[in-house]
PDB file of C-alpha atoms in Angstrom:
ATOM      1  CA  UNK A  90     100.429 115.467  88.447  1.00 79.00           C
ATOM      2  CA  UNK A  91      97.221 114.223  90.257  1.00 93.00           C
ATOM      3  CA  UNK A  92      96.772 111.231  92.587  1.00 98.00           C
ATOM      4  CA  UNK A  93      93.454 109.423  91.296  1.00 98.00           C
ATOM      5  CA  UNK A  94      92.806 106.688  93.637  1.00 98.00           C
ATOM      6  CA  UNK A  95      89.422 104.837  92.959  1.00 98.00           C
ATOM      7  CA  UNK A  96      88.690 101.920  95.872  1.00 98.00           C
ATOM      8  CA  UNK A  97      87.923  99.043  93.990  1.00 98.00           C
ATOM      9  CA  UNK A  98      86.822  96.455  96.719  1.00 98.00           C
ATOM     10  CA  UNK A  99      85.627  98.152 100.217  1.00 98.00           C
ATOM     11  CA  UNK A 100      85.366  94.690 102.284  1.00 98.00           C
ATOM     12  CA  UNK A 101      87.685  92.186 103.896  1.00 97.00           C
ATOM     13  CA  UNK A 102      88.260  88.430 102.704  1.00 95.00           C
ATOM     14  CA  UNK A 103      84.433  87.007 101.212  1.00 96.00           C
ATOM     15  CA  UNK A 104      83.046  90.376 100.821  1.00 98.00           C
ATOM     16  CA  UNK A 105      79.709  91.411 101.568  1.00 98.00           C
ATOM     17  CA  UNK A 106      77.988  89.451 101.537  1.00 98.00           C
ATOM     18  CA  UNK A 107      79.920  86.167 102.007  1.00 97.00           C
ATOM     19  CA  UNK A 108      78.816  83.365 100.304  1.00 97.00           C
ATOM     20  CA  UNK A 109      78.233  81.619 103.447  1.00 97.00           C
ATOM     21  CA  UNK A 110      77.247  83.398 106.321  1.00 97.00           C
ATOM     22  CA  UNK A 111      73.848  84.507 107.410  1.00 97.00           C
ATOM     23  CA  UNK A 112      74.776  87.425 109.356  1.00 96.00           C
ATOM     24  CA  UNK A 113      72.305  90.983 109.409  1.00 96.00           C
ATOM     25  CA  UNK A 114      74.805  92.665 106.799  1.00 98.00           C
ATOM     26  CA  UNK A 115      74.571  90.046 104.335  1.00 98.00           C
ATOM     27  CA  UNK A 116      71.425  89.528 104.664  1.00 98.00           C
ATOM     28  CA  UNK A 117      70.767  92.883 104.045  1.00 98.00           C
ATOM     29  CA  UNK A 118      73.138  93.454 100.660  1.00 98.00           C
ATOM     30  CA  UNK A 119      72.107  90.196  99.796  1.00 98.00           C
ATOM     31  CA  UNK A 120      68.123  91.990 100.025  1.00 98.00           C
ATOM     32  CA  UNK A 121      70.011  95.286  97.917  1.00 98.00           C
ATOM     33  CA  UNK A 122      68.815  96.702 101.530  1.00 98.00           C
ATOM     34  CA  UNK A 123      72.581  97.897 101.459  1.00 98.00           C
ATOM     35  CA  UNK A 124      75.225  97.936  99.127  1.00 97.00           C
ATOM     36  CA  UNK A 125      76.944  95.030  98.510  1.00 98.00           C
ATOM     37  CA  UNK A 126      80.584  95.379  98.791  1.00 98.00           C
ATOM     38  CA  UNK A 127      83.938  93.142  96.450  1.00 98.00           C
ATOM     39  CA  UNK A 128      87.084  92.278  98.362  1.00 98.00           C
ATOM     40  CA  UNK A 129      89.979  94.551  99.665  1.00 97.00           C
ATOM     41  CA  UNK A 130      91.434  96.500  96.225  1.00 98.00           C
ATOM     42  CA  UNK A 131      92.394 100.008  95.080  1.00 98.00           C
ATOM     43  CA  UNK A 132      93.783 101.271  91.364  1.00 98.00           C
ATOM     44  CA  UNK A 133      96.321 104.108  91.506  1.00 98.00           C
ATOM     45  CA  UNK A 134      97.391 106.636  89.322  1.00 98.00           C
ATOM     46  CA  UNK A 135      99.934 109.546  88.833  1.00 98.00           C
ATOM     47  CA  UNK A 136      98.361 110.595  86.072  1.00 97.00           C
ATOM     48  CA  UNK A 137      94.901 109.224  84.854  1.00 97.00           C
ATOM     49  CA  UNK A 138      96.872 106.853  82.131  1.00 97.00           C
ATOM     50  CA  UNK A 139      98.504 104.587  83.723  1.00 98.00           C
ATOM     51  CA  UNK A 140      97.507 102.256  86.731  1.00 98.00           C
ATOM     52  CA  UNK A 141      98.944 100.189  89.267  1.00 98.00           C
ATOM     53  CA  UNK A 142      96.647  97.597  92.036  1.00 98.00           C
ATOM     54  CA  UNK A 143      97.339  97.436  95.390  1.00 98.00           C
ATOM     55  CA  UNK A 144      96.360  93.519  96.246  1.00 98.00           C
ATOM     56  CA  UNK A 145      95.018  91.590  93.799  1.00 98.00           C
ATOM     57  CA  UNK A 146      91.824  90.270  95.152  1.00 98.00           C
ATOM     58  CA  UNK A 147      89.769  87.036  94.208  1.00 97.00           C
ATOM     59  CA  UNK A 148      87.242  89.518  92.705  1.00 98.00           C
ATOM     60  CA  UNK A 149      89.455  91.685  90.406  1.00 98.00           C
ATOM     61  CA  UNK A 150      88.155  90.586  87.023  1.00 98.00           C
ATOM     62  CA  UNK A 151      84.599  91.420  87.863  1.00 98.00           C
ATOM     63  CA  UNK A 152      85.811  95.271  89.848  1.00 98.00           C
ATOM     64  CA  UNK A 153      88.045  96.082  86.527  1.00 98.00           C
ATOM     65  CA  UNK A 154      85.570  95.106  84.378  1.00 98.00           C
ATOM     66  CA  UNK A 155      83.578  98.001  85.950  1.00 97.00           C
ATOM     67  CA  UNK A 156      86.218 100.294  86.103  1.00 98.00           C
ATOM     68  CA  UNK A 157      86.709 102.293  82.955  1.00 97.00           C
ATOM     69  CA  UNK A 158      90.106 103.373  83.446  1.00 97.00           C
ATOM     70  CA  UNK A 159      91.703 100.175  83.292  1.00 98.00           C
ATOM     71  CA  UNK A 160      89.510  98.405  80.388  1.00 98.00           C
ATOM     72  CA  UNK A 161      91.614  97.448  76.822  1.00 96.00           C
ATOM     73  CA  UNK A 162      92.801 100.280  74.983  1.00 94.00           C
ATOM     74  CA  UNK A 163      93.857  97.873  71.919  1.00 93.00           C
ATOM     75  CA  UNK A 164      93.636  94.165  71.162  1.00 92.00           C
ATOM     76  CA  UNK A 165      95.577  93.657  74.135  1.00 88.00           C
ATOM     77  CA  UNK A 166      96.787  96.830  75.487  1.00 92.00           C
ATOM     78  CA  UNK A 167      95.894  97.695  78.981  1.00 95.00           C
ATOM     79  CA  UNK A 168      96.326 101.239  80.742  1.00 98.00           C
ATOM     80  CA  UNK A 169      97.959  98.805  83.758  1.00 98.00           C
ATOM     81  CA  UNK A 170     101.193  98.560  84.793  1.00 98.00           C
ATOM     82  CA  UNK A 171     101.941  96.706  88.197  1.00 98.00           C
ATOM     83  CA  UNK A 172      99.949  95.191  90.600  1.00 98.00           C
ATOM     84  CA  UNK A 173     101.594  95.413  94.619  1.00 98.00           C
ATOM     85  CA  UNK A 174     100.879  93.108  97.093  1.00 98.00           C
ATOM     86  CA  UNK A 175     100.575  94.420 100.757  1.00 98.00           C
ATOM     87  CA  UNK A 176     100.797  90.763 102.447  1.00 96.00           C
ATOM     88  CA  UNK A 177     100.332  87.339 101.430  1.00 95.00           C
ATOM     89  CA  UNK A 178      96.623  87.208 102.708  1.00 94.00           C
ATOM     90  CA  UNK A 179      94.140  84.746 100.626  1.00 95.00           C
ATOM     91  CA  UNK A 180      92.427  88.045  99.681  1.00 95.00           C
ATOM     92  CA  UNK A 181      95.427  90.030  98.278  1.00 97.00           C
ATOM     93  CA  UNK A 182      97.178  87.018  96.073  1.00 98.00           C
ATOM     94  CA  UNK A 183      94.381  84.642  94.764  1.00 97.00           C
ATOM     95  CA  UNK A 184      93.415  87.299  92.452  1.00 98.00           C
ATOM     96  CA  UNK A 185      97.101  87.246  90.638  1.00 98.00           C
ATOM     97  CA  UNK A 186      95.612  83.699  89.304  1.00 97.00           C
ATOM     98  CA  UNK A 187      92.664  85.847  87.278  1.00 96.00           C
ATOM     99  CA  UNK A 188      95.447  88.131  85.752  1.00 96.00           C
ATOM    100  CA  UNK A 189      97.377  84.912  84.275  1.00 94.00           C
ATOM    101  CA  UNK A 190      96.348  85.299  80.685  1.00 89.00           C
ATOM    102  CA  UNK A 191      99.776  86.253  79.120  1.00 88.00           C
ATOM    103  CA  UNK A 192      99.876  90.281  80.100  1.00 92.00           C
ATOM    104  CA  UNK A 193     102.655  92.255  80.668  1.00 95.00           C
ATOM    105  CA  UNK A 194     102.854  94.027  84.435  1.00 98.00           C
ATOM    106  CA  UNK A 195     105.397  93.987  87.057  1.00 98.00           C
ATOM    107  CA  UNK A 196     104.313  91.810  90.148  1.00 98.00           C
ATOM    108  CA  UNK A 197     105.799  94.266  93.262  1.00 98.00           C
ATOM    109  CA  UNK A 198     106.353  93.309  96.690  1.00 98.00           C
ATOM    110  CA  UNK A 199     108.413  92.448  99.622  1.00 98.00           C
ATOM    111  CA  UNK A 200     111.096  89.762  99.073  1.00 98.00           C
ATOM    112  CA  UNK A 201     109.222  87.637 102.065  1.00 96.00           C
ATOM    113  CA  UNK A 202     105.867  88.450 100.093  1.00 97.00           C
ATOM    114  CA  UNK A 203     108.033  87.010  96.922  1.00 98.00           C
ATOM    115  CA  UNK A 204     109.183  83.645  98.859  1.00 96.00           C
ATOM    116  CA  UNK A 205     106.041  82.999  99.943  1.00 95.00           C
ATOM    117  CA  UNK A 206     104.418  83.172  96.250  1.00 97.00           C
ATOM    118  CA  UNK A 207     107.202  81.443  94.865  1.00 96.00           C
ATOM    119  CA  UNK A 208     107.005  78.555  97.060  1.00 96.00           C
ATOM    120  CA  UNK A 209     103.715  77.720  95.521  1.00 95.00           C
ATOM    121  CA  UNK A 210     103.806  76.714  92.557  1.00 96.00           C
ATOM    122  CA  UNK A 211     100.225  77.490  90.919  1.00 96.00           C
ATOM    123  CA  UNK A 212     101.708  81.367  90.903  1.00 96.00           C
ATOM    124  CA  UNK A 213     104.078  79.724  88.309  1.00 95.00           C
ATOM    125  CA  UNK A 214     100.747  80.321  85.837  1.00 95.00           C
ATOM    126  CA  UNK A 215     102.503  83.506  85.708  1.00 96.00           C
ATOM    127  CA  UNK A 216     104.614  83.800  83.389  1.00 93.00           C
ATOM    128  CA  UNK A 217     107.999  84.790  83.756  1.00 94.00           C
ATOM    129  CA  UNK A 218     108.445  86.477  80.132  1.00 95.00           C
ATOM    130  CA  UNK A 219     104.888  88.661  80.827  1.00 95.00           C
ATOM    131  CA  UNK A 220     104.656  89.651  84.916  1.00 97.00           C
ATOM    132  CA  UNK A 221     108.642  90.942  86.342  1.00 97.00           C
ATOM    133  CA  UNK A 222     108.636  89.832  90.145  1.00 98.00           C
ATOM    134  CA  UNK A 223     110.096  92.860  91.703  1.00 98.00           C
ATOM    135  CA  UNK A 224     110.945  92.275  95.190  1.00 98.00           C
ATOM    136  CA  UNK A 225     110.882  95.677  96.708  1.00 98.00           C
ATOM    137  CA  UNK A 226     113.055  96.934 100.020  1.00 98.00           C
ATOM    138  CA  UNK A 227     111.388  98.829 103.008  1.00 98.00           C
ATOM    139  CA  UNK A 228     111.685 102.147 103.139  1.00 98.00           C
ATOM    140  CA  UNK A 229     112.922 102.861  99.436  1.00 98.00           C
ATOM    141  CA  UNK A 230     111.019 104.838  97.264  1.00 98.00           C
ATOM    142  CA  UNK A 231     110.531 103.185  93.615  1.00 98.00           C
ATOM    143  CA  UNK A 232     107.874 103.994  90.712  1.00 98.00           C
ATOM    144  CA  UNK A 233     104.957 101.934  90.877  1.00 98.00           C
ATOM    145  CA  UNK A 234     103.918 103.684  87.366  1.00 98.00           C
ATOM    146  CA  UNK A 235     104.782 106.816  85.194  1.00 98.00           C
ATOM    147  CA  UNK A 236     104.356 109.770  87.237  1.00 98.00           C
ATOM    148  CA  UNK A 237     103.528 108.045  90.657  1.00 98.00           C
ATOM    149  CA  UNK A 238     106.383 106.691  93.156  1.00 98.00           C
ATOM    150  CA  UNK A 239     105.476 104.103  96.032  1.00 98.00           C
ATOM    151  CA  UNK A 240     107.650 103.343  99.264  1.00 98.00           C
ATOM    152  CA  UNK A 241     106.407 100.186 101.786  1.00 98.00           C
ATOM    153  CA  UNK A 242     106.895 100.265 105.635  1.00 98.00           C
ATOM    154  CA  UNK A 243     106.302  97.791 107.489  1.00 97.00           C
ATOM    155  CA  UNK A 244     103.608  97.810 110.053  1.00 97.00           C
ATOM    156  CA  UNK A 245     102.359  95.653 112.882  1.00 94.00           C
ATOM    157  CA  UNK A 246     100.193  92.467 111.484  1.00 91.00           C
ATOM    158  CA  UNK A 247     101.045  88.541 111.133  1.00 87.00           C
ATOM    159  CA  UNK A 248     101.968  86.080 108.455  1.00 84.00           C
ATOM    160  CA  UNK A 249      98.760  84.708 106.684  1.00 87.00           C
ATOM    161  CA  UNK A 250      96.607  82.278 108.159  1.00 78.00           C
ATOM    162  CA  UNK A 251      97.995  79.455 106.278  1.00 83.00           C
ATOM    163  CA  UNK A 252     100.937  80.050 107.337  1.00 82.00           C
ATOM    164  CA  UNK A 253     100.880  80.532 111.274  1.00 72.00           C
ATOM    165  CA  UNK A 254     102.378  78.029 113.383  1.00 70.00           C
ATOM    166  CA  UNK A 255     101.475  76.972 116.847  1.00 60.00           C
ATOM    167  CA  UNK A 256     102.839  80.213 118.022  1.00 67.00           C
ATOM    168  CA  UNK A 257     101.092  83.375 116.353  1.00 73.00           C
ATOM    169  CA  UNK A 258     102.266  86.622 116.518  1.00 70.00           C
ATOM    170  CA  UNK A 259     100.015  89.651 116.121  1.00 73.00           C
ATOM    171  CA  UNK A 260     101.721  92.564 116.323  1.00 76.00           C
ATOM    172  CA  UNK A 261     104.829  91.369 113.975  1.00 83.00           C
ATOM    173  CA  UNK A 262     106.594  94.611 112.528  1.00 90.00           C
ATOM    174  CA  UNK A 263     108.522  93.322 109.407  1.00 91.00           C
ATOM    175  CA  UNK A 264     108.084  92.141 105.553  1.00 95.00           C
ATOM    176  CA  UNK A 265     105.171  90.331 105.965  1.00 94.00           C
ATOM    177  CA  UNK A 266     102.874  92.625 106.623  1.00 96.00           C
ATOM    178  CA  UNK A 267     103.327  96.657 105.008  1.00 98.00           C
ATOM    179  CA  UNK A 268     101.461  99.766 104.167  1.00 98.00           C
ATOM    180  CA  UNK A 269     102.405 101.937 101.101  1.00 98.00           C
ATOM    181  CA  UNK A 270     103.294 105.559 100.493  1.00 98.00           C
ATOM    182  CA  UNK A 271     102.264 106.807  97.338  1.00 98.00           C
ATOM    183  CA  UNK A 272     103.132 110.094  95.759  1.00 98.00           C
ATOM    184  CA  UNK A 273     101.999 111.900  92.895  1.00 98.00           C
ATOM    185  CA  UNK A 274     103.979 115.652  92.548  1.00 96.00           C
ATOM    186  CA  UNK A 275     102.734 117.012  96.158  1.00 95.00           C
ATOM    187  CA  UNK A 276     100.305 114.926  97.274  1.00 98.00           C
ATOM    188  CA  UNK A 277     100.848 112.373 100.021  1.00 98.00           C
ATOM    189  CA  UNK A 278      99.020 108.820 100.566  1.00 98.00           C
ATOM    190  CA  UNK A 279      98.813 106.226 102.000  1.00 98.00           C
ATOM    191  CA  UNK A 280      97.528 102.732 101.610  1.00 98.00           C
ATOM    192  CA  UNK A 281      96.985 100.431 104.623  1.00 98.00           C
ATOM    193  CA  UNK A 282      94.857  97.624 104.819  1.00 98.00           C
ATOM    194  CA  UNK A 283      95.796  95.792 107.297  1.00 96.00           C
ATOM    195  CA  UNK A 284      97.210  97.206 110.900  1.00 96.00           C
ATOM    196  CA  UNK A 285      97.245  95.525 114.178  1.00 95.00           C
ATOM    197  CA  UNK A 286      98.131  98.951 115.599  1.00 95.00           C
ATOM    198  CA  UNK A 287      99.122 102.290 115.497  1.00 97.00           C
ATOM    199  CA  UNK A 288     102.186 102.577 117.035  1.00 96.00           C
ATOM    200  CA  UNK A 289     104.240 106.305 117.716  1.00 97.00           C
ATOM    201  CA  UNK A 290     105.969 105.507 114.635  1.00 97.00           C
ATOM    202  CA  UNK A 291     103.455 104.486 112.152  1.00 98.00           C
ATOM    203  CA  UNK A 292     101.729 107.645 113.521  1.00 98.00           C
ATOM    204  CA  UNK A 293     104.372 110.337 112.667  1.00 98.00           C
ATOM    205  CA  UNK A 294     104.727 108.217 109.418  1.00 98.00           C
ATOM    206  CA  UNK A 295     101.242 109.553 108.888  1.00 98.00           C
ATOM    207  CA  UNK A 296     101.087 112.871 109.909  1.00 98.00           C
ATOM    208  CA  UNK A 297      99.893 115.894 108.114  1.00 98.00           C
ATOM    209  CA  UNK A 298      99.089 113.199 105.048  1.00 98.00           C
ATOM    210  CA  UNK A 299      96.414 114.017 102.051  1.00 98.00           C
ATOM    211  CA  UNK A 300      94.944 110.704 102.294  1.00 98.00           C
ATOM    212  CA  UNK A 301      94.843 108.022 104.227  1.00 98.00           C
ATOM    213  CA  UNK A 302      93.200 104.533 103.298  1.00 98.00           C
ATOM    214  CA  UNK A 303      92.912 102.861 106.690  1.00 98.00           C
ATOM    215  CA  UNK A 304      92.377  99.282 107.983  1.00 98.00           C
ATOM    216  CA  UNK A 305      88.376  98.849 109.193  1.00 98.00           C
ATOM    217  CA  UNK A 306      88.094  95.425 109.467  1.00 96.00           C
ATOM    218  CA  UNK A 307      86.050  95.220 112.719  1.00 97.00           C
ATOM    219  CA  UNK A 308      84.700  97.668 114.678  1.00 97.00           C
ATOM    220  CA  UNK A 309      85.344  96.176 118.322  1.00 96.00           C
ATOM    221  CA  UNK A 310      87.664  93.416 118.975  1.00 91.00           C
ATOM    222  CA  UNK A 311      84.767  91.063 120.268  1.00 93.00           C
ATOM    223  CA  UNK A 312      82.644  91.729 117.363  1.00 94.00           C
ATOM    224  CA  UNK A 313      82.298  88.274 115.599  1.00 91.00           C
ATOM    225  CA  UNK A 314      82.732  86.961 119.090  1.00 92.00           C
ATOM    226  CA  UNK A 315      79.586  89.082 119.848  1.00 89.00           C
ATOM    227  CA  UNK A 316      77.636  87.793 116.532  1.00 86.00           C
ATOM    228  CA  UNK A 317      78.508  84.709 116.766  1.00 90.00           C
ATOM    229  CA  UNK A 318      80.565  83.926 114.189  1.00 91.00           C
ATOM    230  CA  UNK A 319      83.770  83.342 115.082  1.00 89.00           C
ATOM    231  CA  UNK A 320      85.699  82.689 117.798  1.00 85.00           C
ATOM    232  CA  UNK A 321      88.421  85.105 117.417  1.00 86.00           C
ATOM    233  CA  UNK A 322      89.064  88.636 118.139  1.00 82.00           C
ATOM    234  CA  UNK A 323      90.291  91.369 115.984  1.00 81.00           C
ATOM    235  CA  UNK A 324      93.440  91.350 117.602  1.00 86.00           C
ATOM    236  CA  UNK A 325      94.026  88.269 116.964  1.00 85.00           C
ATOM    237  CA  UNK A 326      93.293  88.143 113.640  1.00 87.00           C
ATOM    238  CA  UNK A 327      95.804  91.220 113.144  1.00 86.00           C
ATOM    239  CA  UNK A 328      93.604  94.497 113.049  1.00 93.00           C
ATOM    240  CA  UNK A 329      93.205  96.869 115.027  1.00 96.00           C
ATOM    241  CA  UNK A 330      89.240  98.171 115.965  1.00 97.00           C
ATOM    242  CA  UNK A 331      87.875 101.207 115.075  1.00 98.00           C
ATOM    243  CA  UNK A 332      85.884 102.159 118.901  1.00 98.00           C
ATOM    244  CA  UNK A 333      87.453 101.991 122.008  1.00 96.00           C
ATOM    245  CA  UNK A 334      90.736 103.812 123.923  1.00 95.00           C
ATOM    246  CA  UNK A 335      92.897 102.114 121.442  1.00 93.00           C
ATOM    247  CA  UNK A 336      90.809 101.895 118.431  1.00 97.00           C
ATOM    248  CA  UNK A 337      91.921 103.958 115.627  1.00 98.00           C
ATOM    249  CA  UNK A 338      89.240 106.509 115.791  1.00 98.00           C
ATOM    250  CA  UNK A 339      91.406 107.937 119.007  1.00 97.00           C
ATOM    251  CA  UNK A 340      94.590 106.578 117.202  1.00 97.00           C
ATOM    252  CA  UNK A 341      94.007 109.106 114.288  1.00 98.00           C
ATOM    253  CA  UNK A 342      92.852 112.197 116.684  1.00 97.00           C
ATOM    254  CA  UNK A 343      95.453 114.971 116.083  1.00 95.00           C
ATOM    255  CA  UNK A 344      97.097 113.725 113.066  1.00 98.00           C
ATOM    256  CA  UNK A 345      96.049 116.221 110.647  1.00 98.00           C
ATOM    257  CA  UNK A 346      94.898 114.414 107.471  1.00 98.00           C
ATOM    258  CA  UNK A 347      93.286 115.898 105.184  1.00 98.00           C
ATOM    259  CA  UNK A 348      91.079 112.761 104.325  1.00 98.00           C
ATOM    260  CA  UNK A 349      90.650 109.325 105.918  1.00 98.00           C
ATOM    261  CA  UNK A 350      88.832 106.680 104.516  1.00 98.00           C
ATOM    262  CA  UNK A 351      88.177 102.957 105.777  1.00 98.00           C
ATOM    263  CA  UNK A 352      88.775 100.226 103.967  1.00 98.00           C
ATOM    264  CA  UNK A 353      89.046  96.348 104.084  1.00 98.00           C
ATOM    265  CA  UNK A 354      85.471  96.545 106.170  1.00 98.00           C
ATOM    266  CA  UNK A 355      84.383  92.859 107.608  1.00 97.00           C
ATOM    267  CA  UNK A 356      81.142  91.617 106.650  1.00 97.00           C
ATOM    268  CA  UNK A 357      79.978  92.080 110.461  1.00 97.00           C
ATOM    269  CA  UNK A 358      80.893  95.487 111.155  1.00 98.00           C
ATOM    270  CA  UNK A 359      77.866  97.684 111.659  1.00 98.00           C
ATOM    271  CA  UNK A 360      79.663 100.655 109.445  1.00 98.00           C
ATOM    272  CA  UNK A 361      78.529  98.994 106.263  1.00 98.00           C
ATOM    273  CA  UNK A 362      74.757  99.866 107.021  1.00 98.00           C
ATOM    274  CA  UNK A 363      74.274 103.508 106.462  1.00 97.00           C
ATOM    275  CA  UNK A 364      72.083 103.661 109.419  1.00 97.00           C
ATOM    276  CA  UNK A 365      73.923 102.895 112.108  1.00 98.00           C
ATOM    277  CA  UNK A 366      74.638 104.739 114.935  1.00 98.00           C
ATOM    278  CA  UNK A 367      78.119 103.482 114.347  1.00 98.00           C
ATOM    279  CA  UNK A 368      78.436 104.625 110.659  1.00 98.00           C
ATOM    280  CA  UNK A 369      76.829 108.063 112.695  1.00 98.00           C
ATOM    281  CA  UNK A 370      79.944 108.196 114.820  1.00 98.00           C
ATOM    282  CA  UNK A 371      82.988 107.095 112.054  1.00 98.00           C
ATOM    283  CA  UNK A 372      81.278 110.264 109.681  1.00 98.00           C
ATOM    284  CA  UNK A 373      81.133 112.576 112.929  1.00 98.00           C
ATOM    285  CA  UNK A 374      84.812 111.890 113.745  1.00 97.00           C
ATOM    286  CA  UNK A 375      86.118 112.969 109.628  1.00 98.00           C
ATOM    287  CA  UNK A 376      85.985 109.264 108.501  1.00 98.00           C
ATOM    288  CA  UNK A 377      84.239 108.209 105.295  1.00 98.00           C
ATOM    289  CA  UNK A 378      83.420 104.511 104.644  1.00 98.00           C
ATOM    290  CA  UNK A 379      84.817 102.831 101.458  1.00 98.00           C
ATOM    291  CA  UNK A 380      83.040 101.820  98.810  1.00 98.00           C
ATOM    292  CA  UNK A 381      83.061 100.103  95.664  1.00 98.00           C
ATOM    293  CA  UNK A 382      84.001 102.780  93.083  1.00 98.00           C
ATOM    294  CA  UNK A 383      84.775 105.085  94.981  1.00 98.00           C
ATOM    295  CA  UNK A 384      86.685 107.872  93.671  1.00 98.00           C
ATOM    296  CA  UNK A 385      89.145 110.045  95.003  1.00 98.00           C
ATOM    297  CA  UNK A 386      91.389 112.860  93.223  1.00 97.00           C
ATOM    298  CA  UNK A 387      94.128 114.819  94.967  1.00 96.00           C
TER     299      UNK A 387
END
């Protein structure tokens, strides 16, 4: 068996570049100065048949459409068999709505995940007798698709924006936010998206891995602070940075993995220009940057 991972969506929620901001990146992809980049997605396989997606994003028809591996084989046979969401996040769910159209897959994720989709009713467009909800347990292994198992742990995030309360927790370590273990024979992944941290845990969780598919939302916590675009910080939004004492370039120093790879990039963070001194020092420290297509076999 052989892990084929190709990274459908490299960027965070709107993309790059986002319909409406005005900042140097999307300027730039929005010139073809750099590449323009879909929303947080990735197809799995075990075995180069059949496919799962991990989050569902708001721009999946368009990134299978260019995928290969996971157009039609009949009338209406597809080479896809689930679709796992890692949170509830606008970014990872809206895109369930685009795979309504009466096609058998089974919908996995954490029973939380579940409530929170069930509660809204316009996720009733799929239909019970095509899509099985699965709600899945932490830390219990379970096939995602022939040949290729998947386990979620939960790591440190917060509940969607739509759903925080006056109080908002950042660094929340349960259902609502999870990364995923995939394995395929030998081979060891990991999928994580979204991280508020690395904590001791989540580290040794990681060690010694094949792959790791990281959160690189931002790379320092002021950064849309900085640009002007916001006026929160990484932290509070959830992820961690990639610079600094605590970012996850130090996080990830010693870990032994074979190959890390950012994904789920913000639309400000200088990374996503392959001239920057930043983008110099994520490729200097082992990193690669994700990218639309981008293929990976283990």
């Amino acid at each position: 068996m052989t892990l084929h991972a190709r990274i459908l969506g490299a960027a965070a929620g709107g993309g790059l570049p986002q319909w409406n901001c005005g900042c140097t990146n999307c300027n730039l992809a929005r010139a073809g100065e750099i590449p323009a980049q879909t929303q947080s997605s990735v197809a799995v396989s075990g075995n180069g048949r059949d496919w799962a997606i991990l989050n569902a994003s708001p721009d999946i028809r368009e990134q299978m459409a260019r995928t290969p591996e996971l157009h039609p084989t009949g009338l209406r046979d597809l080479p896809l068999r689930s679709v796992l969401v890692t949170n509830g996040d606008i970014d990872h769910v809206a895109g369930l709505l685009v795979l309504r159209e009466s096609q058998n897959f089974t919908l996995f994720a954490t029973l939380e995940i579940h409530a929170v989709l069930g509660a809204n009713p316009i996720f009733d467009a799929l239909r019970p007798d095509c899509v099985t909800r699965a709600p899945v347990a932490l830390d219990t292994p379970f096939e995602l698709a022939p040949d290729l198992s998947a386990q979620l742990f939960a790591v440190p995030g917060k509940v969607p924006l739509y759903l925080e309360g006056a109080e908002v927790v950042t660094d929340l370590e349960g259902e609502q936010t999870v990364g995923v273990e995939l394995r395929a024979g030998k081979t060891r992944a990991f999928y994580i998206p979204g991280c508020a941290k690395l904590t001791p845990a989540l580290a040794a969780r990681l060690k010694g891995a094949d792959l790791v598919m990281f959160d690189g939302t931002l790379w320092s916590d002021d950064e849309m602070i900085a640009a002007g675009l916001s006026a929160k910080t990484g932290r509070r939004m959830g992820h961690i940075s990639i610079s600094g004492p605590e970012g996850s370039l130090a996080a990830f120093e010693g870990l032994g993995i074979a190959k890390r790879i950012f994904v789920h990039m913000n639309n400000s963070n200088p990374v996503l220009r392959p001239d920057s001194q930043e983008r110099a020092r994520v490729e200097a420290a082992g990193w690669m940057i994700g990218q639309d297509g981008m293929e990976v076999r283990l």
